[in-house]
């Protein structure tokens, strides 16, 4: 066992006398405890690796654990389970599929597949409604609420519609021999409830459980863990009630509160020494979180020195804030001879990233975006790119399905099903199958006509795409499919406008790129595919770039220097959380943001901010006052001169000249 472990860590690793809860504060070395305990169980206690399961929430966390355990153990442990909840669920269902009436090779449907089924079952074409129904069904599954119980407890028409669709939705999935993401947990729970002999088999197989981020479990996950632990209750749960920030997606902090009730012999060990942040940063974090009701008392401490004072800057508006952050980051980087990758800019909502991105691009600062969507991952961009992919390759079946159904071209599900069956028999693409006489004999003329019209439209467009300027072809494509009208029909005005602006941005990019590189639309489609692949590349290294991230996505990560922006009432805490009296979760989110910082923390807020066409007055977040004043330097505010783009540009130019002079 490592000599670098502190006494509470060492105690947590060695404790095997019953159920254990490790309250692991931010940066307290929880992953080290889990991985060292796995090694201890195998090397010192004689556990077989196949009898141990470590369960996490993300593939990244599971991979990190596997690597660390591999370094601790000389021989690669055979049969050791280190996986996400959902991966474990898949494993159970694959092995026990027959008992539940499934084939071992059942399909797992993604949210897009499920969206289509719910749309058909509900008879609704309204996207917002379908997404709401999808969310309600998912929440019911995660709370272990059956369709019958859901229907009995509906409180409005939307819930009634969802409850009616729920039963049919489950039956449809079963008929397709498919499951959705939520089923990967709920079906094993159902299996273990109905088949005690199967539960007994898995309890004997997985004799010790280690669970990471326990505070993020939902009702269904809690039930699954309780089933697997059984009366033996041989488990170590690692969590932190101060970092419970996923209530909006079903996580239930009550699972932590309920552990001492469900397991009276529960041992609690606190990890309070922080190995990440300076004293000043931790002092601010402790001061903020102290305003929440505590499940378990703990106070983080550090021996890494006091560190730099925290800065809090009031800015005139969002643009001025973005300018301030970028200027300060560049000056700090020069002064401290750091890398761009040492910096993170964190925010409550994705909308806050746009103006920051603009200033970073203007100053040629490399950045990486997480916690949000890449531009090419947005659904509206994928919709249009489906048409472009089909122009480049008519054998692209996923692109064919997306294009012909978005917006719908008068081709129904029955026609597409018949087309898919025929194409499968002939081993040809859907596009090619549409033109064959054999297929024409299987459907009615009224079914065939809109299908052929669509295919001929694609052929005409392909001919033009190879010969005419990209911008012109894009204009005609968007007009022909009526995409803007379709967005307006399915979304509220603000969302539709935002999505349409993204489509126009794509068109502008293709037009400019086509002119600059002298490429046609088909050539440019290949460029888009390459950008997408590069975007998704993950070689395990962090590029030298400033990290832009939502606070939710930053959990579990750390950075030497953190800029936390938009810390205003209505943003952080979010307006809806204020209205719904759920500010405590927002305070935990602020706590997570503060504790991402290792050496310096810079907080900013705007006094005014654009909201649509309006400009609203903003108040600094209550969380800033809760941090105290002792270790904080305040600046900016109403005394600042009004924003001036010319003077802002001049300041940046002057700073760059200074930096260039010093480096010469």
XYZ file of C-alpha atoms in Angstrom:
664
model
C 0.000 0.000 0.000
C 1.330 3.413 -0.975
C 3.082 5.426 1.752
C 1.633 8.568 0.130
C -1.844 7.770 1.427
C -3.184 9.863 4.293
C -4.759 8.147 7.370
C -8.454 8.459 6.256
C -7.570 7.153 2.775
C -5.699 4.216 4.320
C -8.647 3.458 6.633
C -11.123 3.547 3.722
C -9.006 1.093 1.740
C -8.639 -1.393 4.584
C -12.189 -1.285 5.969
C -14.054 -4.521 5.128
C -16.299 -5.060 8.162
C -19.495 -3.897 6.458
C -20.957 -1.264 4.160
C -18.794 1.844 3.805
C -19.533 5.383 2.664
C -16.468 7.456 1.762
C -17.353 11.158 1.748
C -14.761 12.411 -0.690
C -14.471 16.170 -1.033
C -13.304 17.780 -4.285
C -9.675 16.930 -5.074
C -9.353 14.570 -2.100
C -8.073 11.555 -4.033
C -11.214 9.421 -4.348
C -10.044 7.612 -7.490
C -6.820 6.676 -5.695
C -8.875 5.172 -2.855
C -11.054 3.106 -5.216
C -8.147 1.764 -7.283
C -5.945 1.067 -4.239
C -8.854 -0.762 -2.589
C -9.278 -2.976 -5.656
C -5.573 -3.852 -5.465
C -5.861 -4.439 -1.697
C -8.853 -6.790 -2.142
C -6.973 -8.861 -4.722
C -3.442 -8.827 -3.293
C -4.040 -8.801 0.466
C -7.531 -10.246 0.969
C -7.550 -13.047 -1.589
C -10.526 -11.819 -3.616
C -10.763 -13.143 -7.153
C -10.834 -10.241 -9.665
C -13.988 -11.762 -11.193
C -15.803 -11.222 -7.858
C -15.162 -7.450 -7.815
C -17.090 -4.742 -9.650
C -16.227 -1.024 -9.719
C -19.039 1.049 -11.174
C -18.701 4.580 -12.558
C -20.826 7.018 -14.523
C -18.596 7.703 -17.530
C -16.443 5.659 -19.883
C -13.614 8.102 -19.237
C -13.701 7.438 -15.485
C -13.842 3.672 -16.073
C -10.859 3.848 -18.437
C -8.829 5.881 -15.929
C -9.592 3.345 -13.192
C -8.584 0.424 -15.419
C -5.275 2.095 -16.234
C -4.504 2.854 -12.578
C -5.386 -0.669 -11.419
C -3.190 -2.065 -14.204
C -0.269 -0.012 -12.877
C -0.852 -1.217 -9.296
C -1.099 -4.919 -10.149
C 1.804 -6.695 -11.798
C -0.433 -9.257 -13.474
C -3.432 -8.023 -15.463
C -6.494 -9.000 -13.392
C -8.654 -11.402 -15.397
C -12.406 -11.008 -14.997
C -12.328 -7.732 -13.047
C -15.395 -5.569 -13.794
C -14.722 -1.829 -14.104
C -17.570 -0.314 -16.054
C -20.350 2.240 -16.215
C -23.782 1.449 -14.814
C -25.120 1.049 -18.337
C -22.298 -1.247 -19.477
C -22.967 -3.483 -16.492
C -26.666 -3.427 -17.393
C -25.884 -4.523 -20.966
C -23.723 -7.361 -19.652
C -26.509 -8.607 -17.356
C -29.155 -8.348 -20.087
C -27.028 -10.088 -22.722
C -26.459 -13.013 -20.407
C -30.028 -13.209 -19.099
C -31.887 -12.079 -22.236
C -33.725 -15.370 -22.642
C -35.295 -15.058 -19.186
C -36.783 -11.658 -20.170
C -37.916 -12.852 -23.602
C -35.184 -11.099 -25.594
C -32.632 -12.384 -28.051
C -29.035 -12.059 -26.805
C -28.322 -9.730 -29.738
C -31.096 -7.243 -29.007
C -30.735 -3.721 -30.365
C -30.064 -0.638 -28.275
C -31.971 2.361 -29.639
C -30.564 5.861 -29.301
C -32.631 8.942 -28.499
C -33.263 9.689 -32.182
C -34.709 6.200 -32.769
C -36.893 6.551 -29.673
C -38.009 10.025 -30.686
C -39.404 8.581 -33.937
C -41.357 5.852 -32.126
C -42.866 8.284 -29.603
C -43.764 10.685 -32.408
C -45.666 7.939 -34.232
C -47.391 6.675 -31.072
C -48.451 10.096 -29.817
C -49.660 11.287 -33.209
C -47.874 14.579 -32.561
C -45.588 16.371 -34.991
C -44.603 19.078 -32.519
C -40.954 18.583 -31.637
C -41.126 20.287 -28.264
C -44.090 18.099 -27.257
C -42.366 14.892 -28.362
C -39.191 15.819 -26.493
C -41.297 16.501 -23.381
C -43.012 13.109 -23.713
C -39.615 11.476 -24.180
C -38.295 13.144 -21.009
C -41.354 12.141 -18.960
C -41.104 8.488 -20.039
C -37.386 8.481 -19.260
C -37.992 9.999 -15.810
C -40.676 7.393 -15.052
C -38.355 4.566 -16.027
C -35.539 5.952 -13.885
C -37.923 6.340 -10.939
C -39.208 2.746 -11.465
C -42.720 3.977 -12.223
C -44.715 1.541 -14.379
C -47.027 2.711 -17.217
C -50.105 1.852 -15.105
C -48.892 3.852 -12.093
C -47.840 6.741 -14.327
C -51.341 6.881 -15.842
C -52.990 6.879 -12.401
C -50.918 9.833 -11.204
C -51.025 12.204 -14.198
C -51.533 15.866 -13.333
C -52.057 17.437 -16.751
C -52.826 16.637 -20.387
C -49.150 16.362 -21.390
C -48.495 13.800 -18.673
C -51.632 11.903 -19.711
C -50.447 11.803 -23.329
C -47.012 10.604 -22.176
C -48.494 7.924 -19.905
C -50.708 6.609 -22.717
C -47.714 6.499 -25.073
C -45.510 4.871 -22.390
C -47.211 1.453 -22.419
C -47.331 1.299 -26.231
C -43.739 2.523 -26.422
C -42.506 -0.291 -24.167
C -44.470 -2.867 -26.172
C -43.091 -1.501 -29.446
C -39.509 -1.726 -28.213
C -40.106 -5.314 -27.108
C -41.627 -6.176 -30.509
C -38.528 -4.740 -32.190
C -36.304 -6.762 -29.803
C -34.828 -3.454 -28.738
C -34.174 -1.519 -25.528
C -33.496 2.131 -24.869
C -30.805 3.674 -22.659
C -32.992 3.706 -19.538
C -33.933 0.039 -20.007
C -30.294 -0.923 -19.462
C -30.828 -0.259 -15.744
C -34.584 -0.744 -15.260
C -34.768 -4.140 -16.998
C -32.052 -5.744 -14.800
C -33.959 -4.400 -11.754
C -37.167 -5.975 -13.101
C -35.279 -9.188 -13.865
C -33.885 -9.463 -10.325
C -37.283 -8.697 -8.776
C -39.050 -11.428 -10.736
C -36.304 -14.055 -10.771
C -34.623 -14.473 -7.342
C -32.499 -17.354 -8.661
C -30.921 -15.023 -11.246
C -30.305 -12.379 -8.572
C -28.674 -15.000 -6.364
C -26.322 -15.933 -9.210
C -25.180 -12.328 -9.699
C -24.856 -11.656 -5.956
C -22.501 -14.630 -5.716
C -20.580 -13.521 -8.775
C -20.097 -9.871 -7.732
C -19.104 -10.233 -4.080
C -17.650 -6.763 -3.557
C -18.942 -3.537 -5.119
C -17.228 -0.148 -5.369
C -19.400 2.723 -6.585
C -18.033 6.070 -7.740
C -19.976 9.396 -7.634
C -22.681 7.855 -5.487
C -24.487 11.190 -5.100
C -25.321 11.068 -8.840
C -27.343 7.844 -8.689
C -31.048 7.869 -9.515
C -33.740 5.709 -7.916
C -33.284 2.915 -10.437
C -29.487 2.768 -10.056
C -29.820 2.809 -6.266
C -32.229 -0.126 -6.446
C -29.879 -2.099 -8.715
C -26.956 -1.574 -6.341
C -29.083 -2.561 -3.359
C -30.141 -5.754 -5.166
C -26.573 -6.709 -6.079
C -25.222 -5.918 -2.604
C -27.912 -8.097 -1.008
C -27.806 -8.995 2.693
C -24.000 -9.281 2.582
C -23.805 -5.488 1.905
C -20.141 -5.733 0.969
C -19.638 -2.395 -0.764
C -17.797 0.908 -0.719
C -19.773 3.900 -1.961
C -17.756 7.036 -2.727
C -19.575 10.342 -3.040
C -19.884 13.978 -2.058
C -23.201 15.604 -1.240
C -21.626 19.006 -1.960
C -21.141 18.000 -5.611
C -24.658 16.700 -6.311
C -25.448 18.764 -9.433
C -27.456 16.425 -11.632
C -30.912 16.587 -10.049
C -32.283 17.881 -13.377
C -31.508 14.540 -15.014
C -32.929 12.328 -12.261
C -30.053 12.027 -9.784
C -31.410 11.912 -6.247
C -29.309 13.178 -3.340
C -31.764 11.335 -1.065
C -29.891 8.156 -2.009
C -27.023 9.445 0.126
C -29.369 10.440 2.925
C -30.997 7.008 2.782
C -27.807 4.958 3.122
C -27.576 5.142 6.956
C -31.289 4.230 7.124
C -30.997 1.250 4.779
C -27.703 0.128 6.295
C -27.669 0.825 10.061
C -24.121 -0.568 10.347
C -22.827 1.856 7.695
C -19.329 3.181 8.362
C -18.656 6.782 7.228
C -15.113 7.979 6.475
C -14.436 11.569 5.409
C -11.696 12.613 2.991
C -11.184 16.309 3.733
C -7.601 16.947 2.646
C -7.617 18.569 -0.784
C -4.590 17.935 -3.032
C -5.705 20.305 -5.793
C -6.341 23.873 -4.652
C -4.757 26.610 -2.580
C -6.071 27.652 0.832
C -7.797 30.805 -0.457
C -9.736 28.880 -3.102
C -10.870 26.245 -0.619
C -11.813 28.907 1.925
C -14.147 30.525 -0.631
C -15.619 27.138 -1.618
C -16.249 26.183 2.026
C -17.861 29.578 2.725
C -20.299 29.214 -0.192
C -21.339 25.621 0.474
C -21.830 26.357 4.203
C -25.092 28.103 3.221
C -26.566 24.732 2.184
C -28.213 22.285 4.545
C -25.619 19.575 5.206
C -26.220 15.839 5.003
C -22.754 15.208 6.423
C -20.478 17.830 7.946
C -17.038 18.162 6.341
C -14.546 20.952 5.659
C -11.908 20.786 2.956
C -8.365 21.866 3.839
C -5.096 22.131 1.963
C -1.372 22.436 2.741
C -0.576 23.898 -0.705
C -0.149 27.452 0.595
C -2.437 30.498 0.575
C -2.048 31.198 -3.155
C -3.189 34.261 -5.097
C -6.229 36.291 -4.013
C -9.435 35.512 -5.897
C -10.453 38.314 -8.266
C -14.063 39.409 -8.825
C -14.643 41.832 -11.698
C -17.831 43.693 -12.561
C -18.114 44.406 -16.295
C -20.358 46.803 -18.135
C -21.934 44.145 -20.399
C -21.334 40.713 -21.897
C -18.977 41.960 -24.608
C -16.915 43.922 -22.126
C -16.754 40.841 -19.895
C -15.513 38.681 -22.763
C -12.911 41.294 -23.692
C -11.762 41.557 -20.069
C -11.420 37.767 -19.673
C -9.412 37.320 -22.884
C -7.108 40.280 -22.125
C -6.515 39.119 -18.563
C -5.857 35.550 -19.709
C -3.290 36.682 -22.295
C -1.536 38.989 -19.822
C -1.513 36.248 -17.140
C -0.121 33.721 -19.615
C 2.715 36.049 -20.592
C 3.552 37.013 -17.019
C 3.566 33.463 -15.679
C 4.961 31.743 -18.821
C 2.133 29.223 -18.841
C 0.436 27.193 -21.597
C -3.014 27.867 -23.056
C -4.093 24.458 -21.731
C -3.522 25.726 -18.183
C -6.677 27.863 -18.496
C -10.390 27.073 -18.378
C -13.316 29.431 -18.915
C -16.409 28.027 -17.182
C -20.045 29.113 -17.459
C -23.580 28.073 -16.481
C -25.119 27.809 -19.955
C -23.859 27.132 -23.463
C -25.259 30.475 -24.703
C -22.477 32.226 -22.771
C -19.775 30.646 -24.906
C -20.571 32.423 -28.170
C -19.243 35.901 -27.295
C -16.175 34.404 -25.571
C -15.461 32.308 -28.668
C -15.654 35.421 -30.829
C -13.029 37.285 -28.782
C -10.765 34.228 -28.586
C -10.947 33.794 -32.377
C -10.249 37.510 -32.901
C -7.086 37.214 -30.809
C -6.142 33.869 -32.390
C -6.255 32.109 -29.051
C -6.677 28.329 -29.528
C -9.589 26.888 -27.587
C -11.439 23.629 -27.122
C -15.167 23.413 -26.425
C -16.766 20.826 -24.135
C -20.059 20.435 -22.384
C -21.823 21.704 -25.430
C -22.223 20.672 -29.006
C -19.757 21.072 -31.769
C -21.293 23.199 -34.525
C -21.486 20.182 -36.822
C -23.170 18.105 -34.101
C -26.210 20.407 -33.870
C -29.354 18.648 -35.110
C -30.191 21.331 -37.689
C -26.672 21.142 -39.135
C -26.850 17.335 -39.250
C -30.213 17.639 -41.035
C -28.760 19.750 -43.833
C -25.543 17.738 -43.956
C -27.644 14.592 -44.530
C -28.694 16.103 -47.880
C -25.084 17.009 -48.667
C -23.877 13.500 -47.763
C -26.513 12.060 -50.090
C -25.295 14.298 -52.907
C -21.776 13.020 -52.359
C -22.780 9.354 -51.970
C -26.267 8.126 -52.818
C -25.493 4.786 -51.085
C -25.371 6.498 -47.665
C -28.476 4.892 -46.083
C -28.475 6.833 -42.755
C -28.260 10.088 -44.728
C -31.107 8.910 -46.976
C -33.407 8.192 -44.012
C -32.613 11.506 -42.310
C -33.025 13.566 -45.480
C -36.325 12.037 -46.610
C -37.878 12.417 -43.154
C -36.480 15.869 -42.228
C -38.642 17.617 -43.266
C -40.974 14.801 -44.295
C -41.341 14.477 -48.045
C -44.706 12.715 -48.076
C -43.098 9.307 -47.630
C -44.629 7.370 -44.743
C -43.162 4.827 -42.356
C -44.830 1.873 -44.126
C -43.227 2.853 -47.440
C -39.787 3.199 -45.851
C -40.209 -0.145 -44.078
C -41.072 -1.839 -47.386
C -38.112 -0.093 -49.050
C -35.772 -1.248 -46.277
C -36.992 -4.851 -46.571
C -36.566 -4.868 -50.345
C -33.116 -3.220 -50.207
C -32.013 -5.773 -47.600
C -33.128 -8.683 -49.799
C -31.345 -7.261 -52.825
C -28.250 -6.093 -50.878
C -28.434 -2.628 -52.408
C -28.850 0.875 -51.017
C -32.246 2.406 -50.254
C -31.696 5.006 -52.976
C -30.971 2.375 -55.619
C -33.873 0.173 -54.464
C -36.368 3.006 -54.986
C -35.823 2.882 -58.763
C -36.181 -0.899 -59.201
C -39.261 -2.403 -60.796
C -39.339 -5.143 -58.185
C -39.908 -2.593 -55.447
C -42.548 -0.736 -57.487
C -44.643 -3.903 -57.481
C -44.670 -4.039 -53.657
C -46.191 -0.614 -52.981
C -49.118 1.457 -54.213
C -48.486 4.113 -56.899
C -49.443 6.842 -54.397
C -46.673 5.537 -52.082
C -44.106 5.288 -54.845
C -44.626 8.736 -56.384
C -43.309 10.964 -53.528
C -40.385 8.571 -53.037
C -39.333 8.829 -56.684
C -39.842 12.601 -56.635
C -37.429 12.849 -53.712
C -34.800 10.661 -55.402
C -35.060 12.587 -58.675
C -34.734 15.847 -56.715
C -31.469 14.528 -55.219
C -30.215 13.507 -58.691
C -30.914 16.982 -60.104
C -29.256 18.622 -57.148
C -26.207 16.361 -57.451
C -25.806 17.368 -61.126
C -25.857 21.047 -60.154
C -23.646 20.576 -57.069
C -20.790 19.365 -59.274
C -21.031 22.335 -61.645
C -22.438 25.431 -59.919
C -21.216 27.617 -57.021
C -21.864 26.065 -53.612
C -23.760 29.078 -52.242
C -26.252 29.101 -55.108
C -27.001 25.374 -54.802
C -27.385 25.700 -51.018
C -29.879 28.553 -51.460
C -32.004 26.468 -53.791
C -31.745 23.383 -51.556
C -32.972 25.228 -48.457
C -35.809 26.835 -50.408
C -36.882 23.549 -52.016
C -37.131 21.594 -48.756
C -38.795 24.475 -46.859
C -36.516 24.024 -43.876
C -37.107 27.447 -42.292
C -40.901 26.970 -42.365
C -40.520 23.489 -40.921
C -38.449 24.852 -38.010
C -41.057 27.528 -37.313
C -43.831 24.928 -37.250
C -42.057 22.639 -34.787
C -40.228 24.989 -32.408
C -41.011 28.121 -30.459
C -40.023 31.352 -32.228
C -36.744 31.897 -30.345
C -35.475 28.313 -30.776
C -36.495 28.244 -34.456
C -34.681 31.534 -35.113
C -31.522 30.316 -33.339
C -31.500 27.076 -35.341
C -32.183 28.857 -38.631
C -29.292 31.254 -37.920
C -27.040 28.219 -37.505
C -28.182 26.907 -40.898
C -27.468 30.305 -42.484
C -24.042 30.281 -40.838
C -23.400 26.877 -42.457
C -24.500 28.277 -45.814
C -22.198 31.300 -45.419
C -19.283 29.072 -44.480
C -19.847 26.783 -47.487
C -20.219 29.773 -49.819
C -17.027 31.468 -48.582
C -15.052 28.221 -48.424
C -16.200 27.254 -51.913
C -15.097 30.579 -53.345
C -11.794 30.681 -51.470
C -10.767 27.088 -52.236
C -12.542 26.844 -55.617
C -14.444 23.777 -54.471
C -17.942 22.613 -55.349
C -20.540 21.506 -52.830
C -19.683 17.815 -53.165
C -15.999 18.490 -52.447
C -16.947 20.622 -49.448
C -19.057 17.801 -48.014
C -15.904 15.720 -47.691
C -14.273 18.656 -45.886
C -17.149 18.696 -43.386
C -16.766 14.948 -42.777
C -13.063 15.452 -42.062
C -13.755 18.321 -39.635
C -16.230 16.106 -37.802
C -13.727 13.269 -37.490
C -11.034 15.597 -36.187
C -13.529 17.100 -33.736
C -14.296 13.703 -32.298
C -10.677 12.464 -32.195
C -9.634 11.531 -28.684
C -6.056 10.374 -28.398
C -5.937 10.919 -24.645
C -3.889 14.103 -24.872
C -5.051 17.596 -24.046
C -4.238 20.089 -26.852
C -2.539 23.370 -25.963
C -5.797 25.278 -25.967
C -7.995 27.175 -23.534
C -10.803 24.909 -22.329
C -14.342 26.299 -22.631
C -16.840 24.294 -20.639
C -20.166 24.333 -18.872
C -19.932 23.927 -15.124
C -21.765 20.593 -15.355
C -19.248 19.233 -17.861
C -16.278 20.454 -15.818
C -17.035 18.178 -12.865
C -14.169 15.806 -12.199
C -11.654 18.017 -14.022
C -9.087 20.513 -12.760
C -7.139 23.433 -14.203
C -4.319 25.612 -12.857
C -6.227 28.806 -13.701
C -10.009 29.177 -13.913
C -12.181 32.030 -15.188
C -15.767 31.675 -13.962
C -17.972 34.032 -15.994
C -21.551 35.298 -15.897
C -21.884 34.897 -12.124
C -25.174 36.798 -11.936
C -28.605 36.348 -10.395
C -30.765 34.624 -13.002
C -27.764 32.945 -14.635
C -25.973 31.384 -11.637
C -28.227 30.663 -9.805
C -30.443 30.065 -12.823
C -33.737 31.960 -12.966
C -35.822 28.753 -13.041
C -34.028 27.410 -9.979
C -34.768 30.635 -8.096
C -38.441 30.386 -9.066
C -38.613 26.672 -8.163
C -36.699 27.093 -4.895
C -33.872 24.747 -5.949
C -31.048 27.203 -5.338
C -29.163 24.658 -3.204
C -28.257 22.616 -6.289
C -27.083 25.817 -8.027
C -24.916 26.597 -4.986
C -23.361 23.150 -5.332
C -22.710 23.990 -8.971
C -20.893 27.173 -7.884
C -18.908 25.050 -5.423
C -17.915 22.670 -8.231
C -16.799 25.648 -10.356
C -14.652 27.133 -7.577
C -13.003 23.795 -6.771
C -11.907 23.203 -10.375
C -9.195 25.858 -9.815
C -5.760 24.801 -8.599
C -3.771 28.059 -8.339
C -5.887 31.047 -9.415
C -9.589 31.843 -9.694
C -11.069 34.807 -11.574
C -14.802 35.521 -11.304
C -16.701 38.040 -13.421
C -20.236 39.251 -13.996
C -22.022 41.749 -16.224
C -24.043 44.726 -15.030
C -26.122 44.570 -18.198
C -26.746 41.712 -20.592
C -28.565 41.246 -23.890
C -31.611 39.022 -23.674
C -33.055 38.643 -27.164
C -33.629 42.194 -28.404
C -33.734 43.621 -24.879
C -30.931 44.776 -22.597
C -31.552 43.814 -18.959
C -29.909 45.032 -15.752
C -28.072 42.279 -13.853
C -27.239 41.835 -10.202
C -24.155 40.003 -8.986
C -24.900 36.455 -7.859
C -25.637 35.928 -4.173
C -22.828 33.363 -4.269
C -20.215 36.129 -4.634
C -21.274 37.713 -1.331
C -21.314 34.265 0.287
C -17.619 33.813 -0.545
C -16.681 36.578 1.914
C -14.315 39.499 1.280
C -11.134 38.604 3.097
C -9.243 36.906 0.249
C -10.977 38.569 -2.690
C -10.000 41.554 -4.802
C -12.934 43.413 -6.330
C -12.661 45.634 -9.412
C -14.751 47.226 -12.146
C -18.301 48.356 -11.746
C -20.308 51.404 -12.608
C -17.303 53.686 -12.377
C -15.820 52.059 -15.460
C -15.918 53.941 -18.717
C -18.606 52.767 -21.131
C -17.555 50.123 -23.608
C -15.827 51.354 -26.676
C -14.868 48.888 -29.382
C -12.156 51.167 -30.778
C -10.535 51.724 -27.387
C -10.873 48.022 -26.623
C -9.040 47.164 -29.829
C -6.415 49.787 -28.992
C -5.861 48.277 -25.539
C -5.400 44.838 -27.048
C -3.005 46.172 -29.668
C -0.993 48.007 -27.004
C -0.787 44.914 -24.840
C 0.334 42.789 -27.798
C 3.001 45.345 -28.670
C 4.208 45.281 -25.091
C 4.336 41.506 -25.071
C 6.157 41.412 -28.383
C 8.666 43.959 -27.104
C 9.364 41.997 -23.947
C 9.802 38.755 -25.790
C 12.130 40.253 -28.398
